[in-house]
Coordinates of C-alpha atoms and ligand atoms in Angstrom, one line a residue:
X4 CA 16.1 9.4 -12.7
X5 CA 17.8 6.7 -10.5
X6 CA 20.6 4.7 -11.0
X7 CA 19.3 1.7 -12.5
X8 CA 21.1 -1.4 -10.7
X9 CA 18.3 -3.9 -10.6
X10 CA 17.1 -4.1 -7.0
X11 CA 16.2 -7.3 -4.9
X12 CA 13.5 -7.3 -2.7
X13 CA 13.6 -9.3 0.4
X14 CA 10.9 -10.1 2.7
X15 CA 11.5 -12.5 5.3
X16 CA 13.9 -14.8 3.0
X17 CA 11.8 -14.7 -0.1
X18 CA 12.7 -12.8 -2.9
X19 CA 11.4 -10.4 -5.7
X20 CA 13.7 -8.7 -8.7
X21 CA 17.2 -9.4 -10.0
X22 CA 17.5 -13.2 -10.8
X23 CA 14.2 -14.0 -9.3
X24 CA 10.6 -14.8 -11.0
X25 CA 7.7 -14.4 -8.2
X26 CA 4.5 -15.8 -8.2
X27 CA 1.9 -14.4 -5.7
X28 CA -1.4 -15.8 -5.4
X29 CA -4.4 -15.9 -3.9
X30 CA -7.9 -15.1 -3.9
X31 CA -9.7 -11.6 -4.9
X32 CA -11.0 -10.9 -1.3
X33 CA -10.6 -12.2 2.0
X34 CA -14.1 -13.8 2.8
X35 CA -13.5 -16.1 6.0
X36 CA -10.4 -17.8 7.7
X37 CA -11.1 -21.1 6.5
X38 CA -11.2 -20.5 3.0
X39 CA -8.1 -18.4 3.2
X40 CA -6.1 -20.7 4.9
X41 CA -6.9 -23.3 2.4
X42 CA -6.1 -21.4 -0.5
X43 CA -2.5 -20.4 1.2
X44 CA -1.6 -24.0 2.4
X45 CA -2.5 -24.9 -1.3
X46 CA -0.3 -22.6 -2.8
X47 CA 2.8 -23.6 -0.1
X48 CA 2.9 -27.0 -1.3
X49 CA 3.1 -25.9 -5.0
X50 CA 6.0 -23.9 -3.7
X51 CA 4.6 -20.2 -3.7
X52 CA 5.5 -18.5 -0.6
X53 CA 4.0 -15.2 -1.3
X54 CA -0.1 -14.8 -1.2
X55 CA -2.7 -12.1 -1.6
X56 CA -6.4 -11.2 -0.4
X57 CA -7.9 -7.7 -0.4
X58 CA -9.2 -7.0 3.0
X59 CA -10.6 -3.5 1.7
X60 CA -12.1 -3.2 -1.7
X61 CA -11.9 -0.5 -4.2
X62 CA -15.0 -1.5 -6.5
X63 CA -16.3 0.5 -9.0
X64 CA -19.8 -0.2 -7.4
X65 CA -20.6 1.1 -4.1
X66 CA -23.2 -1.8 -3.6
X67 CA -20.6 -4.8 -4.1
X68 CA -19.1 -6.3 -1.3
X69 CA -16.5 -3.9 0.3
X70 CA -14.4 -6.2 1.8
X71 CA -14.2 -7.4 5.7
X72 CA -12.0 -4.2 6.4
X73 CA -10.1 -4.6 10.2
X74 CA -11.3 -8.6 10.3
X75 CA -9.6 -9.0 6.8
X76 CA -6.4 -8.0 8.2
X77 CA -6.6 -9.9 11.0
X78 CA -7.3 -13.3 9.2
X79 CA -4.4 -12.6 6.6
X80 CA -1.9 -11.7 9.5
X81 CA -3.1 -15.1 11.0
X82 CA -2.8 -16.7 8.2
X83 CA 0.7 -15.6 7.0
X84 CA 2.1 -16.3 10.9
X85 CA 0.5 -20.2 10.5
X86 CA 2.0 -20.7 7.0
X87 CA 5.3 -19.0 7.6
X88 CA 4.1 -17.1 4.4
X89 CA 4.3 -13.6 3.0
X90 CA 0.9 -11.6 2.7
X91 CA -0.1 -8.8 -0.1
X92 CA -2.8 -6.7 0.3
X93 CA -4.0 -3.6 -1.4
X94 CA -4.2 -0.5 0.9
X95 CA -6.8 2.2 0.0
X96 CA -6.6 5.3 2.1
X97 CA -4.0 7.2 4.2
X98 CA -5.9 6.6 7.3
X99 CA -5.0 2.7 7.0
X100 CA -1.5 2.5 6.2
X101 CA -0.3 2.2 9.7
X102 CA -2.5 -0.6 11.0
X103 CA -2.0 -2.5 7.6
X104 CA 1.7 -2.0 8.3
X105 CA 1.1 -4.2 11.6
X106 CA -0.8 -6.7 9.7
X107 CA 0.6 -7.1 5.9
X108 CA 4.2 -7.7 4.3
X109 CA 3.7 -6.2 1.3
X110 CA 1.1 -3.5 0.5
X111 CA -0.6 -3.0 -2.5
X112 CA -1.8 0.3 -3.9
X113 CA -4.6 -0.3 -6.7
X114 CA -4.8 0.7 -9.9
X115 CA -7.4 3.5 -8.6
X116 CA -5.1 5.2 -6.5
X117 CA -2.2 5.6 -8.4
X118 CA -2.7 9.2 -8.3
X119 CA -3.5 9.2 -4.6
X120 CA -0.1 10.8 -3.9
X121 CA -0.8 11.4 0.1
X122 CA -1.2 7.9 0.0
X123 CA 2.1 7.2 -1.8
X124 CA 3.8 9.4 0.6
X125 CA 2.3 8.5 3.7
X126 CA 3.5 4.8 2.2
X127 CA 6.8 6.4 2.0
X128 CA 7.2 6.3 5.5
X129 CA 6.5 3.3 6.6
X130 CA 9.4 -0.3 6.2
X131 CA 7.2 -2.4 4.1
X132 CA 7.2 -2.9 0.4
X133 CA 4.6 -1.4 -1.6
X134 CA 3.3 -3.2 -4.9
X135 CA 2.1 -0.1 -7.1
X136 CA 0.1 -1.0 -9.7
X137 CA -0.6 1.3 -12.7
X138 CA -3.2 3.5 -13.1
X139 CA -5.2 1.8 -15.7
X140 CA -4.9 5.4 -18.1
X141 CA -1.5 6.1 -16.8
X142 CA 1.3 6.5 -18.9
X143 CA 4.8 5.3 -18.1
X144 CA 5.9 8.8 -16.8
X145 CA 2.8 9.1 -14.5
X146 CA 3.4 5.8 -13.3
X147 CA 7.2 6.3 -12.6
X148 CA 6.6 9.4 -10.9
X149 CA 4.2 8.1 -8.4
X150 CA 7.2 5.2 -7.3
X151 CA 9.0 8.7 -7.1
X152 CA 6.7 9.7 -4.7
X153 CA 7.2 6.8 -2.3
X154 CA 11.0 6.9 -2.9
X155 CA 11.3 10.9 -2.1
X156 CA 9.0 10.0 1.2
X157 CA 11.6 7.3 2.8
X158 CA 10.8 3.9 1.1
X159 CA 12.4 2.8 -2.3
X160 CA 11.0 -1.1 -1.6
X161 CA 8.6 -0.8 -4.5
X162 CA 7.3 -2.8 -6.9
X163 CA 5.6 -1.9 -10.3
X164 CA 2.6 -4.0 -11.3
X165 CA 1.0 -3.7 -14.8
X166 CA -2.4 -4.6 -14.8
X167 CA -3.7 -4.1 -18.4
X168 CA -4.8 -0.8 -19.6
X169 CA -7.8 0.8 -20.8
X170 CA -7.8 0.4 -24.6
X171 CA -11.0 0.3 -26.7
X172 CA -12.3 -3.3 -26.5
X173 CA -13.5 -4.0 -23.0
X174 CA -16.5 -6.7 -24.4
X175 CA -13.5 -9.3 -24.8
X176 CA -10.9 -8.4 -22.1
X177 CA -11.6 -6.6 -19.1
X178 CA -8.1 -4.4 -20.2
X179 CA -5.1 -4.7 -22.4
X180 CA -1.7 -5.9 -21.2
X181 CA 0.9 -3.6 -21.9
X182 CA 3.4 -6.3 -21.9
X183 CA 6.3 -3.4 -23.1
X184 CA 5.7 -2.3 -19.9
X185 CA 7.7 -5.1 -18.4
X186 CA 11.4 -3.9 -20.5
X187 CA 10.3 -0.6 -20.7
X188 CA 10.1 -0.2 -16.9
X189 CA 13.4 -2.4 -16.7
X190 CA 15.2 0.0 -18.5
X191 CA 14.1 3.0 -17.1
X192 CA 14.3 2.2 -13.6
X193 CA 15.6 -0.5 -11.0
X194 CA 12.1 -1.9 -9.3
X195 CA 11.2 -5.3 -9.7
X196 CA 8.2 -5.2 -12.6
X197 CA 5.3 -8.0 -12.2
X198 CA 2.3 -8.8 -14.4
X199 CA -1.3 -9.2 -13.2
X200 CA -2.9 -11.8 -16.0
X201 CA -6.3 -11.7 -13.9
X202 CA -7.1 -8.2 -14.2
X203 CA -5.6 -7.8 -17.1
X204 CA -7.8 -10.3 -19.1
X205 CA -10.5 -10.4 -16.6
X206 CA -11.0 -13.8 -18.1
X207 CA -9.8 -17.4 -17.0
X208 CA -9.5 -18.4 -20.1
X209 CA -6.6 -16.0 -21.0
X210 CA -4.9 -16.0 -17.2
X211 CA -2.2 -18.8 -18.9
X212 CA -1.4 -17.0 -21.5
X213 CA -0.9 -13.5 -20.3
X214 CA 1.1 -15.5 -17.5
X215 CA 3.5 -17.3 -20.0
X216 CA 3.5 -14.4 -21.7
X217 CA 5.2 -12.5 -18.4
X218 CA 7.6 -14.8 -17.8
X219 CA 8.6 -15.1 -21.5
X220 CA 9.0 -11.2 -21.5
X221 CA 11.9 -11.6 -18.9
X222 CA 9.0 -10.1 -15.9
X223 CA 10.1 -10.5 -12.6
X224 CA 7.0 -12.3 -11.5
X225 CA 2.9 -12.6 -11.4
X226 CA 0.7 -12.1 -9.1
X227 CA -3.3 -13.7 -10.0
X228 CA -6.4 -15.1 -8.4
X229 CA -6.8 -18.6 -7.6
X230 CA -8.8 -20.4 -5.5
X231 CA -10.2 -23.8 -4.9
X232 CA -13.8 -22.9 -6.3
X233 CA -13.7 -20.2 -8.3
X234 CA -17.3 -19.8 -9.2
X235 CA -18.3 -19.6 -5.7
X236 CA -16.3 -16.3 -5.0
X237 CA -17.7 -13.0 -4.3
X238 CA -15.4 -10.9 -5.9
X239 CA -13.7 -10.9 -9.7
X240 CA -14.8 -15.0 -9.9
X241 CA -14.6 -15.0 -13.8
X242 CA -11.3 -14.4 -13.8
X243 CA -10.0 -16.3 -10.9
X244 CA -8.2 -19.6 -12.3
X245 CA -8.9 -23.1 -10.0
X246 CA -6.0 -25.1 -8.8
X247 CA -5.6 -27.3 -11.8
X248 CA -5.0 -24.4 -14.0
X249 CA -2.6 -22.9 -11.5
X250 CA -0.5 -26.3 -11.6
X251 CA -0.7 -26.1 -15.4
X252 CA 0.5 -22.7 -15.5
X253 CA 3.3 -23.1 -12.8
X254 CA 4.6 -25.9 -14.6
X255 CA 5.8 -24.0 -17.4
X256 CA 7.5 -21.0 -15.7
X257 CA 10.8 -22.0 -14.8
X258 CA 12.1 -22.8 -18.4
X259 CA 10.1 -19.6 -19.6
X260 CA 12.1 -17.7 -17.2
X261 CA 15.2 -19.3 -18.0
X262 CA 14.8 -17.2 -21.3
X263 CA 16.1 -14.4 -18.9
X264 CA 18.5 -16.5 -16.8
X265 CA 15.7 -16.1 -13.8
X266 CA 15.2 -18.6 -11.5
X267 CA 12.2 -19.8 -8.9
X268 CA 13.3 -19.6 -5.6
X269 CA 13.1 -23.3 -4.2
X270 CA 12.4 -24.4 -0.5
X271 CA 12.9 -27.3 1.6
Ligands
LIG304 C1 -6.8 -6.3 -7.0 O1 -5.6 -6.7 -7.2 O2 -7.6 -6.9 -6.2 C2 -7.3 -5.1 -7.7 C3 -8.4 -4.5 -7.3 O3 -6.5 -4.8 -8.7 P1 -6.6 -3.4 -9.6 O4 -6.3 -2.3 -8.7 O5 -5.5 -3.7 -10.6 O6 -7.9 -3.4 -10.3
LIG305 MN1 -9.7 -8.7 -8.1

């Protein structure tokens, strides 16, 4: 397939791949400027640089919230300018990519439009990197294709995310975490490969472990929901960990990533 030198992903001085283990956080869903620039400030005094917030919302019902759309993208640019800070959000239809180009660092395509590939191509054309998550029934093939697909277009900044896959217990965890996906994807290709312990789980109570668990694996980072009160959050609340549990969790990465001679990127 590709040469498989492992590639480092810069974005404004902060890095993702090679010797590097990333966190990203942030809440599920934009829902107002003040609570998003709390949650980001937060996270910059623990030391993470990079945060996400879905201004558009792929959920499975059409009557939850959809997200704030154009106003969404316009409180994470703001945001991201303020804090000196990298934004992620997910991008859900061809028609947006080139106004969520202006706004966001790093797009995100969802595990439901994996298979999009006008989407993947259209994000072939455009100089920001794209987080693709797997599709949540996708197989390692399907998933390495699709990062073909953005590759072929123009753009080879990617990122695979595993987000848990559909197995058959969904009454305990929301998905299953195929943590093989993290060597397997190494070895097979040279994109940074980062776990998602929130959607994975789905639970708060398993967001440490699955995160350990990353890092432990030799992943080249996380990216989960936090936020400073998690129960009052519209969107994917029982899985979004408080502050307390992000400190916890935090804690423990560096010597976990030391088991793969990775490092956290330190600022001043
Ligand atoms: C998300 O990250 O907000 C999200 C919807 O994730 P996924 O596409 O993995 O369900
Ligand atoms: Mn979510």
């Amino acid at each position: 397939m590709i040469e498989n030198e492992r590639a480092v992903i810069n974005v404004k001085g902060h890095l993702i791949g090679g010797d590097w283990f990333t966190t990203i956080a942030g809440p599920c869903t934009i829902e107002n400027y003040k609570d998003l620039f709390q949650v980001a400030s937060y996270l910059k005094k623990l030391g993470i640089r990079m945060f996400r917030g879905g201004a558009y919302k792929m959920r499975t019902s059409p009557h939850s919230f959809q997200g704030l759309g154009e106003e969404g993208l316009q409180i994470i640019h703001r945001v991201a300018e303020e804090l000196e800070m990298v934004s992620v959000s997910e991008v859900v239809s061809v028609e947006d990519v080139e106004l969520m180009a202006e706004h966001i660092d790093i797009l995100q395509v969802g595990t439901r439009n994996m298979h999009n590939y006008r989407l993947l191509k259209k994000l072939g054309s455009i100089d920001k990197p794209v987080i693709l998550k797997r599709g949540m029934c996708s197989t390692y093939d399907e998933w390495l294709l699709a990062a073909e697909h953005i590759k072929a277009a123009g753009n080879d900044r990617i990122i695979l995310c595993e987000r848990g896959i559909r197995t058959f217990d969904n009454n305990h965890t929301r998905n299953t975490l195929d943590i093989s996906a993290v060597s397997t994807c190494q070895q097979l290709c040279p994109y940074p490969v980062i776990i998602d312990p929130s959607h994975s789980g789905g639970r708060r109570s398993l967001v440490r472990s699955l995160s350990w668990a990353a890092a432990a694996a030799g992943a080249d980072g996380i990216i989960l929901e936090t936020h400073f009160q998690p129960d009052t959050t519209i969107c994917d609340s029982q899985q979004t960990i408080d502050f307390d549990e992000l400190n916890t969790i935090i804690s423990k990465l560096p010597q976990l990533a030391a088991l793969w001679n990775k490092k956290i990127q330190r600022y001043e």
